Coordinates of C-alpha atoms in Angstrom, one line a residue:
M1 CA 22.8 5.1 -19.5
T2 CA 24.3 1.8 -20.4
V3 CA 25.8 1.3 -16.8
A4 CA 22.4 2.1 -15.3
L5 CA 20.5 -0.3 -17.5
I6 CA 23.0 -3.0 -16.7
C7 CA 22.7 -2.4 -13.1
F8 CA 18.7 -2.5 -13.3
A9 CA 19.1 -6.0 -15.1
I10 CA 21.3 -7.3 -12.5
V11 CA 19.0 -6.3 -9.7
I12 CA 16.0 -7.8 -11.5
A13 CA 18.0 -11.1 -12.0
L14 CA 19.0 -11.1 -8.3
V15 CA 15.4 -10.6 -7.1
L16 CA 14.1 -13.4 -9.5
V17 CA 16.5 -15.7 -7.8
R18 CA 15.0 -14.7 -4.6
V19 CA 17.8 -12.3 -3.3
P20 CA 16.0 -9.7 -1.0
I21 CA 15.3 -6.5 -2.9
G22 CA 17.0 -4.2 -0.4
I23 CA 20.3 -6.4 -0.4
A24 CA 20.1 -6.6 -4.2
M25 CA 19.8 -2.9 -4.8
G26 CA 22.4 -2.0 -2.1
L27 CA 25.0 -4.5 -3.3
V28 CA 24.6 -3.5 -6.9
G29 CA 24.7 0.2 -6.1
A30 CA 27.7 -0.1 -4.1
I31 CA 29.6 -2.2 -6.7
G32 CA 28.4 0.3 -9.3
F33 CA 30.0 3.1 -7.6
V34 CA 33.2 1.2 -7.2
F35 CA 33.1 0.5 -11.0
L36 CA 32.5 4.2 -11.8
R37 CA 35.6 5.2 -9.7
D38 CA 37.8 2.9 -11.4
W39 CA 37.6 0.0 -8.8
R40 CA 38.9 2.1 -6.1
W41 CA 36.9 0.4 -3.2
S42 CA 37.5 3.0 -0.6
A43 CA 36.2 5.8 -2.8
G44 CA 33.4 3.7 -4.3
L45 CA 31.9 2.7 -0.9
G46 CA 31.7 6.1 0.4
P47 CA 28.2 6.8 -1.1
A48 CA 26.9 3.5 0.4
A49 CA 28.2 4.6 3.8
D50 CA 26.6 7.9 3.3
S51 CA 23.2 6.2 2.5
I52 CA 23.4 4.2 5.7
L53 CA 23.9 7.3 7.9
D54 CA 21.3 9.4 6.1
V55 CA 18.5 6.7 6.2
T56 CA 19.2 5.6 9.9
Q57 CA 19.4 9.3 11.0
N58 CA 16.4 10.6 9.1
D59 CA 13.9 11.6 11.8
A60 CA 11.0 11.5 9.3
L61 CA 11.4 7.8 9.1
S62 CA 10.4 7.2 12.7
V63 CA 6.9 7.0 11.5
I64 CA 7.5 3.6 10.2
P65 CA 8.1 1.6 13.5
L66 CA 5.6 3.8 15.3
F67 CA 2.7 3.1 12.8
I68 CA 3.7 -0.5 12.6
L69 CA 3.5 -0.7 16.5
M70 CA 0.0 0.9 16.4
G71 CA -1.1 -1.7 14.0
M72 CA 0.4 -4.6 15.9
L73 CA -1.2 -3.4 19.1
I74 CA -4.7 -3.1 17.6
A75 CA -4.3 -6.6 16.2
Q76 CA -3.3 -8.0 19.4
S77 CA -6.4 -6.4 21.2
G78 CA -8.7 -8.3 18.8
M79 CA -10.3 -5.1 17.4
A80 CA -10.4 -6.8 14.0
H81 CA -13.4 -8.8 15.2
D82 CA -15.1 -5.7 16.5
L83 CA -14.7 -4.1 13.0
Y84 CA -16.3 -7.0 11.3
R85 CA -19.2 -7.2 13.8
A86 CA -19.9 -3.4 13.3
A87 CA -19.8 -3.8 9.5
Y88 CA -22.1 -6.8 9.7
A89 CA -24.5 -4.8 11.8
A90 CA -24.6 -2.3 8.9
V91 CA -24.9 -4.6 5.8
G92 CA -24.9 -8.2 6.9
R93 CA -28.5 -8.8 6.0
L94 CA -28.1 -7.8 2.5
P95 CA -27.3 -10.3 -0.4
G96 CA -23.5 -10.7 -0.2
G97 CA -23.7 -8.9 3.2
L98 CA -21.0 -11.0 4.8
A99 CA -18.6 -10.3 1.9
M100 CA -19.5 -6.6 2.1
S101 CA -18.9 -6.7 5.8
T102 CA -15.5 -8.2 5.1
I103 CA -14.6 -5.3 2.8
L104 CA -15.7 -2.8 5.2
A105 CA -13.9 -4.3 8.0
C106 CA -10.7 -4.7 6.0
G107 CA -10.9 -1.0 5.0
G108 CA -11.2 -0.1 8.8
F109 CA -8.4 -2.4 9.9
S110 CA -6.1 -1.4 7.2
A111 CA -6.6 2.3 8.2
V112 CA -4.9 1.4 11.5
S113 CA -2.6 -1.4 10.5
G114 CA -1.1 0.1 7.3
S115 CA -0.3 -3.4 6.1
S116 CA -2.0 -5.3 3.3
L117 CA -0.7 -8.6 4.1
A118 CA -1.6 -8.2 7.8
T119 CA -5.1 -7.2 6.9
A120 CA -5.5 -10.1 4.7
A121 CA -4.1 -12.5 7.2
T122 CA -6.0 -11.3 10.2
M123 CA -9.4 -10.8 8.5
S124 CA -9.2 -14.2 6.9
Q125 CA -9.4 -15.6 10.6
V126 CA -12.3 -13.3 11.4
A127 CA -14.6 -13.4 8.4
L128 CA -14.0 -16.7 6.6
P129 CA -15.6 -18.9 9.3
S130 CA -18.9 -16.9 9.1
M131 CA -19.0 -16.9 5.4
R132 CA -18.5 -20.6 5.3
K133 CA -21.2 -21.0 7.9
Y134 CA -23.8 -19.3 5.7
G135 CA -22.7 -21.2 2.6
Y136 CA -20.8 -18.6 0.8
H137 CA -18.9 -19.9 -2.4
D138 CA -15.2 -20.2 -1.8
T139 CA -14.6 -17.9 -4.8
L140 CA -16.5 -15.0 -3.3
S141 CA -15.5 -15.5 0.4
T142 CA -11.8 -15.8 -0.3
A143 CA -11.7 -13.2 -2.8
S144 CA -13.3 -10.5 -0.6
V145 CA -10.6 -11.1 2.0
A146 CA -7.7 -11.0 -0.4
A147 CA -9.1 -8.0 -2.3
G148 CA -10.1 -6.2 1.0
G149 CA -6.6 -6.7 2.2
T150 CA -5.2 -4.6 -0.6
L151 CA -7.0 -1.5 0.9
G152 CA -4.2 -1.5 3.6
I153 CA -1.5 -0.1 1.3
L154 CA -3.4 3.1 0.3
I155 CA -5.9 4.0 3.3
P156 CA -3.4 6.0 5.7
P157 CA -1.4 5.3 7.5
S158 CA 0.2 3.4 4.6
I159 CA 3.7 2.0 4.9
I160 CA 4.1 2.0 1.2
L161 CA 3.2 5.8 0.9
I162 CA 5.7 6.5 3.6
I163 CA 8.4 4.7 1.6
Y164 CA 7.2 6.6 -1.7
G165 CA 7.5 9.8 0.3
F166 CA 11.0 9.0 1.3
L167 CA 12.0 8.0 -2.3
T168 CA 10.6 11.2 -3.8
G169 CA 11.1 13.7 -1.0
Q170 CA 7.4 14.4 -0.7
S171 CA 5.4 15.1 2.6
I172 CA 4.2 12.0 4.1
G173 CA 1.3 13.9 5.7
K174 CA 0.1 15.1 2.3
L175 CA 0.4 11.7 0.9
F176 CA -1.7 10.2 3.7
L177 CA -4.3 13.0 3.0
A178 CA -4.2 12.2 -0.9
G179 CA -4.9 8.5 -0.1
I180 CA -8.2 9.1 1.8
L181 CA -10.7 9.8 -1.1
P182 CA -9.1 7.2 -3.4
G183 CA -9.1 4.6 -0.6
I184 CA -12.9 5.4 0.1
L185 CA -13.5 5.1 -3.7
G186 CA -11.8 1.7 -3.6
V187 CA -14.2 0.5 -0.9
V188 CA -17.2 1.6 -2.7
L189 CA -16.1 0.0 -5.9
Y190 CA -15.4 -3.3 -4.1
L191 CA -18.9 -3.2 -2.5
I192 CA -20.3 -2.7 -6.0
A193 CA -18.2 -5.7 -7.3
V194 CA -19.7 -8.0 -4.5
A195 CA -23.2 -6.7 -5.5
F196 CA -22.6 -7.6 -9.1
V197 CA -21.3 -11.1 -8.1
V198 CA -24.4 -11.9 -6.0
W199 CA -26.8 -10.4 -8.5
H200 CA -25.2 -12.6 -11.2
K201 CA -25.1 -15.7 -8.9
P202 CA -27.3 -15.3 -5.8
E203 CA -26.3 -18.6 -4.3
A204 CA -22.7 -17.4 -4.0
G205 CA -23.4 -15.0 -1.3
P206 CA -26.6 -15.5 0.7
A207 CA -27.8 -12.8 3.2
G208 CA -26.9 -13.2 6.8
A209 CA -29.1 -13.5 9.8
P210 CA -30.4 -10.1 11.1
M211 CA -28.7 -8.7 14.2
D212 CA -31.0 -7.5 17.0
A213 CA -31.0 -3.8 17.7
K214 CA -29.2 -4.0 21.0
E215 CA -26.3 -6.3 19.8
A216 CA -26.0 -3.9 16.7
R217 CA -25.6 -0.8 18.9
Q218 CA -23.0 -2.6 21.1
S219 CA -21.0 -3.7 18.0
I220 CA -20.9 -0.1 16.7
I221 CA -20.1 1.3 20.1
R222 CA -17.1 -1.0 20.3
V223 CA -15.4 0.4 17.2
I224 CA -15.9 4.0 18.1
P225 CA -12.4 4.2 19.9
I226 CA -10.8 3.1 16.7
L227 CA -12.7 5.7 14.8
I228 CA -11.6 8.3 17.1
L229 CA -8.1 7.3 16.9
F230 CA -8.2 7.5 13.1
V231 CA -9.8 10.9 13.2
I232 CA -7.3 12.2 15.6
I233 CA -4.4 11.0 13.5
I234 CA -5.7 12.2 10.1
G235 CA -7.5 15.2 11.4
G236 CA -4.4 16.3 13.4
I237 CA -2.3 16.1 10.2
Y238 CA -5.0 17.8 8.0
A239 CA -5.4 20.6 10.5
G240 CA -1.6 21.1 11.1
I241 CA -1.7 20.2 14.8
F242 CA 1.1 17.7 14.3
T243 CA 3.3 16.3 11.6
A244 CA 3.1 12.7 10.3
D245 CA 6.0 11.5 12.7
E246 CA 4.1 13.1 15.6
A247 CA 0.9 11.5 14.5
A248 CA 2.6 8.2 14.5
G249 CA 3.6 8.7 18.2
V250 CA 0.1 9.7 18.9
G251 CA -1.2 6.6 17.2
A252 CA 0.9 4.2 19.0
F253 CA 0.3 5.7 22.3
G254 CA -3.5 5.9 21.5
A255 CA -3.6 2.2 20.6
I256 CA -2.1 1.3 24.2
V257 CA -4.6 3.6 25.8
I258 CA -7.5 2.0 23.9
S259 CA -6.4 -1.5 24.7
V260 CA -6.3 -0.6 28.4
A261 CA -9.6 1.2 28.3
I262 CA -11.5 -1.7 26.7
G263 CA -9.8 -4.3 29.0
R264 CA -7.8 -6.1 26.4
F265 CA -4.4 -5.0 27.2
S266 CA -1.8 -7.7 28.3
W267 CA 1.9 -7.5 28.8
S268 CA 2.6 -10.5 26.6
G269 CA 0.5 -8.9 23.9
L270 CA 2.7 -5.8 24.2
V271 CA 5.9 -7.8 24.1
K272 CA 4.8 -9.7 21.0
A273 CA 3.5 -6.6 19.3
V274 CA 7.0 -4.8 20.0
S275 CA 8.8 -8.0 18.8
Q276 CA 6.8 -8.1 15.5
T277 CA 7.4 -4.3 15.0
V278 CA 11.2 -4.6 15.4
T279 CA 11.3 -7.4 13.0
T280 CA 9.3 -5.7 10.3
S281 CA 10.9 -2.4 10.8
V282 CA 14.5 -3.9 10.4
G283 CA 13.4 -5.4 7.0
L284 CA 12.1 -2.1 5.9
F285 CA 15.0 0.0 6.8
V286 CA 17.3 -2.6 5.1
L287 CA 15.1 -2.1 2.0
L288 CA 15.3 1.7 2.3
I289 CA 19.1 1.8 2.8
G290 CA 19.5 -0.4 -0.4
A291 CA 17.0 1.8 -2.3
D292 CA 18.9 4.9 -1.4
I293 CA 22.3 3.5 -2.4
F294 CA 20.8 2.3 -5.8
N295 CA 19.0 5.6 -6.2
R296 CA 22.4 7.6 -5.8
L297 CA 23.9 5.3 -8.4
I298 CA 21.1 5.9 -10.9
I299 CA 21.4 9.8 -10.4
R300 CA 25.1 9.5 -10.8
T301 CA 24.7 7.8 -14.1
G302 CA 22.4 10.5 -15.4
L303 CA 19.7 8.0 -16.5
P304 CA 16.8 10.2 -15.3
D305 CA 18.1 13.1 -17.4
D306 CA 18.7 10.8 -20.4
L307 CA 15.1 9.6 -20.2
L308 CA 13.6 13.1 -20.1
A309 CA 15.8 13.9 -23.1
L310 CA 14.5 10.8 -24.9
V311 CA 10.9 11.8 -24.1
N312 CA 11.5 15.4 -25.3
D313 CA 13.2 14.3 -28.5
N314 CA 10.5 12.0 -29.6
G315 CA 7.7 14.3 -28.8
F316 CA 5.9 11.9 -26.2
G317 CA 3.2 13.7 -24.4
P318 CA 2.8 13.5 -20.6
F319 CA -0.1 11.0 -20.7
T320 CA 1.6 8.8 -23.2
V321 CA 4.5 8.5 -20.8
L322 CA 2.2 7.9 -18.0
A323 CA 0.5 5.0 -19.9
I324 CA 3.8 3.4 -20.6
M325 CA 4.7 3.5 -17.0
M326 CA 1.4 1.8 -16.2
L327 CA 2.0 -0.9 -18.5
I328 CA 5.6 -1.4 -17.1
Y329 CA 4.0 -1.7 -13.6
L330 CA 1.4 -4.1 -14.6
V331 CA 4.1 -6.3 -16.3
L332 CA 6.4 -6.1 -13.3
G333 CA 3.5 -6.9 -11.1
A334 CA 3.3 -10.3 -12.6
V335 CA 6.6 -11.3 -11.2
F336 CA 7.6 -8.7 -8.5
E337 CA 6.0 -8.0 -5.0
S338 CA 4.8 -4.4 -4.3
L339 CA 7.8 -3.0 -2.4
S340 CA 10.3 -4.4 -5.0
M341 CA 8.4 -2.6 -7.7
I342 CA 8.2 0.7 -5.9
T343 CA 11.7 0.9 -4.7
L344 CA 13.1 -0.2 -8.1
T345 CA 11.1 2.2 -10.3
V346 CA 10.1 5.2 -8.4
P347 CA 13.6 6.7 -8.2
L348 CA 13.7 6.4 -12.1
F349 CA 10.2 7.5 -12.9
A350 CA 9.6 10.3 -10.3
P351 CA 12.0 13.0 -11.8
L352 CA 10.4 12.3 -15.2
I353 CA 6.9 12.8 -13.8
A354 CA 7.9 16.0 -12.1
S355 CA 9.3 17.4 -15.2
L356 CA 6.5 16.6 -17.7
G357 CA 4.3 19.6 -16.8
F358 CA 1.0 17.7 -15.8
F359 CA -0.4 20.7 -14.1
E360 CA 0.0 24.3 -14.9
G361 CA 2.0 26.3 -12.3
D362 CA 3.3 23.1 -10.7
V363 CA 7.0 24.3 -11.1
S364 CA 8.3 21.9 -8.4
G365 CA 6.4 19.0 -9.5
E366 CA 4.8 18.6 -6.1
M367 CA 1.2 18.1 -7.3
A368 CA 2.4 15.6 -10.1
L369 CA 4.4 13.5 -7.6
I370 CA 1.6 13.3 -5.0
W371 CA -0.9 12.3 -7.7
F372 CA 1.6 9.9 -9.3
G373 CA 2.2 8.3 -5.9
I374 CA -1.5 7.5 -5.4
I375 CA -1.7 6.0 -9.0
V376 CA 1.4 3.9 -8.4
V377 CA -0.2 2.4 -5.1
V378 CA -3.3 1.6 -6.9
V379 CA -1.4 -0.4 -9.6
T380 CA 0.4 -2.0 -6.8
E381 CA -2.9 -3.0 -5.3
I382 CA -3.9 -4.6 -8.6
S383 CA -0.6 -6.6 -8.6
L384 CA -1.4 -8.0 -5.2
I385 CA -4.5 -10.0 -6.5
T386 CA -3.5 -10.8 -10.0
P387 CA -1.7 -13.9 -11.2
P388 CA 0.8 -15.4 -11.2
I389 CA 2.4 -13.7 -8.0
G390 CA -0.7 -12.1 -6.2
L391 CA 0.8 -12.2 -2.7
N392 CA -2.4 -11.6 -0.9
V393 CA -3.9 -14.7 -2.8
F394 CA -1.0 -16.8 -1.5
V395 CA -1.2 -15.4 2.0
L396 CA -4.8 -16.4 2.1
R397 CA -3.9 -19.7 0.5
S398 CA -1.8 -20.6 3.3
V399 CA -4.6 -19.8 5.8
V400 CA -7.2 -21.9 3.8
P401 CA -5.2 -24.6 2.3
D402 CA -8.4 -26.5 1.2
V403 CA -9.1 -23.8 -1.4
S404 CA -7.2 -23.9 -4.5
T405 CA -5.1 -20.9 -5.7
G406 CA -7.0 -21.0 -9.0
T407 CA -10.3 -20.7 -7.1
I408 CA -9.1 -17.5 -5.4
F409 CA -7.8 -16.0 -8.5
R410 CA -11.0 -16.6 -10.3
G411 CA -12.8 -15.0 -7.3
V412 CA -10.7 -11.8 -7.3
T413 CA -11.4 -11.0 -11.0
P414 CA -14.2 -8.6 -10.4
F415 CA -12.2 -6.8 -7.7
W416 CA -9.2 -6.2 -9.8
L417 CA -11.4 -5.1 -12.6
A418 CA -12.9 -2.5 -10.2
D419 CA -9.4 -1.4 -9.5
I420 CA -9.0 -0.8 -13.2
V421 CA -12.0 1.4 -13.0
R422 CA -10.6 3.3 -10.1
L423 CA -7.3 3.8 -11.8
I424 CA -9.0 5.2 -14.8
I425 CA -11.0 7.6 -12.5
L426 CA -7.9 8.8 -10.7
I427 CA -5.9 9.5 -13.9
A428 CA -8.8 11.3 -15.6
L429 CA -10.0 13.1 -12.3
P430 CA -6.9 14.1 -10.2
A431 CA -9.1 16.0 -7.7
F432 CA -9.7 12.6 -6.0
S433 CA -6.0 12.7 -5.0
L434 CA -5.2 16.3 -4.7
L435 CA -8.3 17.9 -3.2
L436 CA -7.4 17.1 0.6
P437 CA -3.7 17.6 0.6
L438 CA -3.5 20.6 -1.6
G439 CA -6.9 22.1 -1.8
V440 CA -6.7 22.0 -5.6
V441 CA -10.1 22.2 -7.4
G442 CA -9.0 23.3 -10.9
F443 CA -6.8 21.5 -13.2
G444 CA -6.1 23.7 -16.3
G445 CA -2.9 21.9 -17.1
L446 CA -4.9 18.6 -18.0

C-alpha cells in the first residue's frame, strides 16, 4: 500500500505543477513497475508497452474519435444557433426565458457534441449577445451558459462516460442509456434554478420578445434532423440494433448527411472538423494510455484489496464509503479538472464499489458500477462550475473578458446547488440511472 500511496502523491504533485495528467500517470506507473522489479528497466517497462498496445488496439475505443467528429461537424454546420432559436420559440417569452433557452440549447448541443467545454464555448457566442440585448444581468446570462455547458459530460454521447467505461470495463452503451434520465433531470433542475433567480430578482432576466408563429415553426423544423440523429443513435443502442462503436460511426456519417441536406456542408469545414478531431483524440488517447499504465501498477501493489479489507475491518457501510468518496471528489474538484479526477480515482474506487453489495443479486457489480459512474459524472459537473478552478467558468471568462470571474461564480451558485439536489436524488433513487440500461425497477438491496 505504501508504494501505491507514494505514487498517488507523486502524480498529484506533477499535475499541480501542470504536467498533463496522462503523462504524469504513465511516467509514474512505468517507473513504479521498474522499482517493483528491482530497477530492471527492461522487465519494468514491459507493462507500459502492454498498455500502449492494449489501448491503441482496443476496437471499442473507436467511439471516441467518431463521436468527437460528429460533434465537430455539427458545430461547424452552425446547428447550435438553430437549437437556441428552437428553444427560444418554446420558452423565450417567459421571465428568464432567454436563460432557459440557453439551458435547453446547451442540453441539445451537448447531446451531439459530448463535450462540456465545447458546449460552453459555442453557446456563449450564440446566446450571450441576445441576453445582453434584453438587459440580462451578467450573473444570470454567463452562469446559464457555464452551467448549461456541464450537461455535455452526462447526456450521451459523453466522452467522460466512454472513458469511465474503459476504466471499469463496463458497457459504453449501457452507460449512455444510464445518463439519459439523470441528464433530463439536470436540465429540469437548471430551469427551476433560472425560475428561482428571476422570481427573486425579476430585473435579472426579462422576458424576450414573442416570436411569430411562422418563425417559431421554422425554428423547430430546423432542429428536427438533429433530434432524429440523436434518436437513431440512442434508440439503436437501446433496441440492440447496433453497438456503441457502430452508433458512433452512424452518428458521424449522419452529421455529414445532415450538413449536406441543410446546405451547410463545406470542404473547409470538414477539414477543420477532422483536424480538431485528430488533435482532441490524440490527447485523450495519451490520457487513456497513461491511466492504463497507472491502473496496472495500482492493481499490482494490491491497493484496492487493501482498501476493501480496511473497510470490512472497520465495519463501514456501503453508503458511508460512498459519502467519503463524494467528499474526496468535491475536494479534488477544487484543484483538478474533470478528466484528471476520474482517471486518477476511478481505478481505485471502482473495485471497492463493485464489492460493497449495494444491490441484492448484483454479484458482478455491474449495477453498482453503472450507477456509480453517473454519480461520479454529476460530481464532476459540480466541479466544472465551482471555485477555485471551475473550468467552464474560465472558458466563459476568456470569451467575455469584460465580466469578472467573481461575477460568473456568483451567478452559478443556484446551478451547482441544483446539482447537489440531483446528486442526492440519484443516490437515494438509483432507478434514475438503472431503469433504461438494465430495466431495474426494484432495489431491495438498498
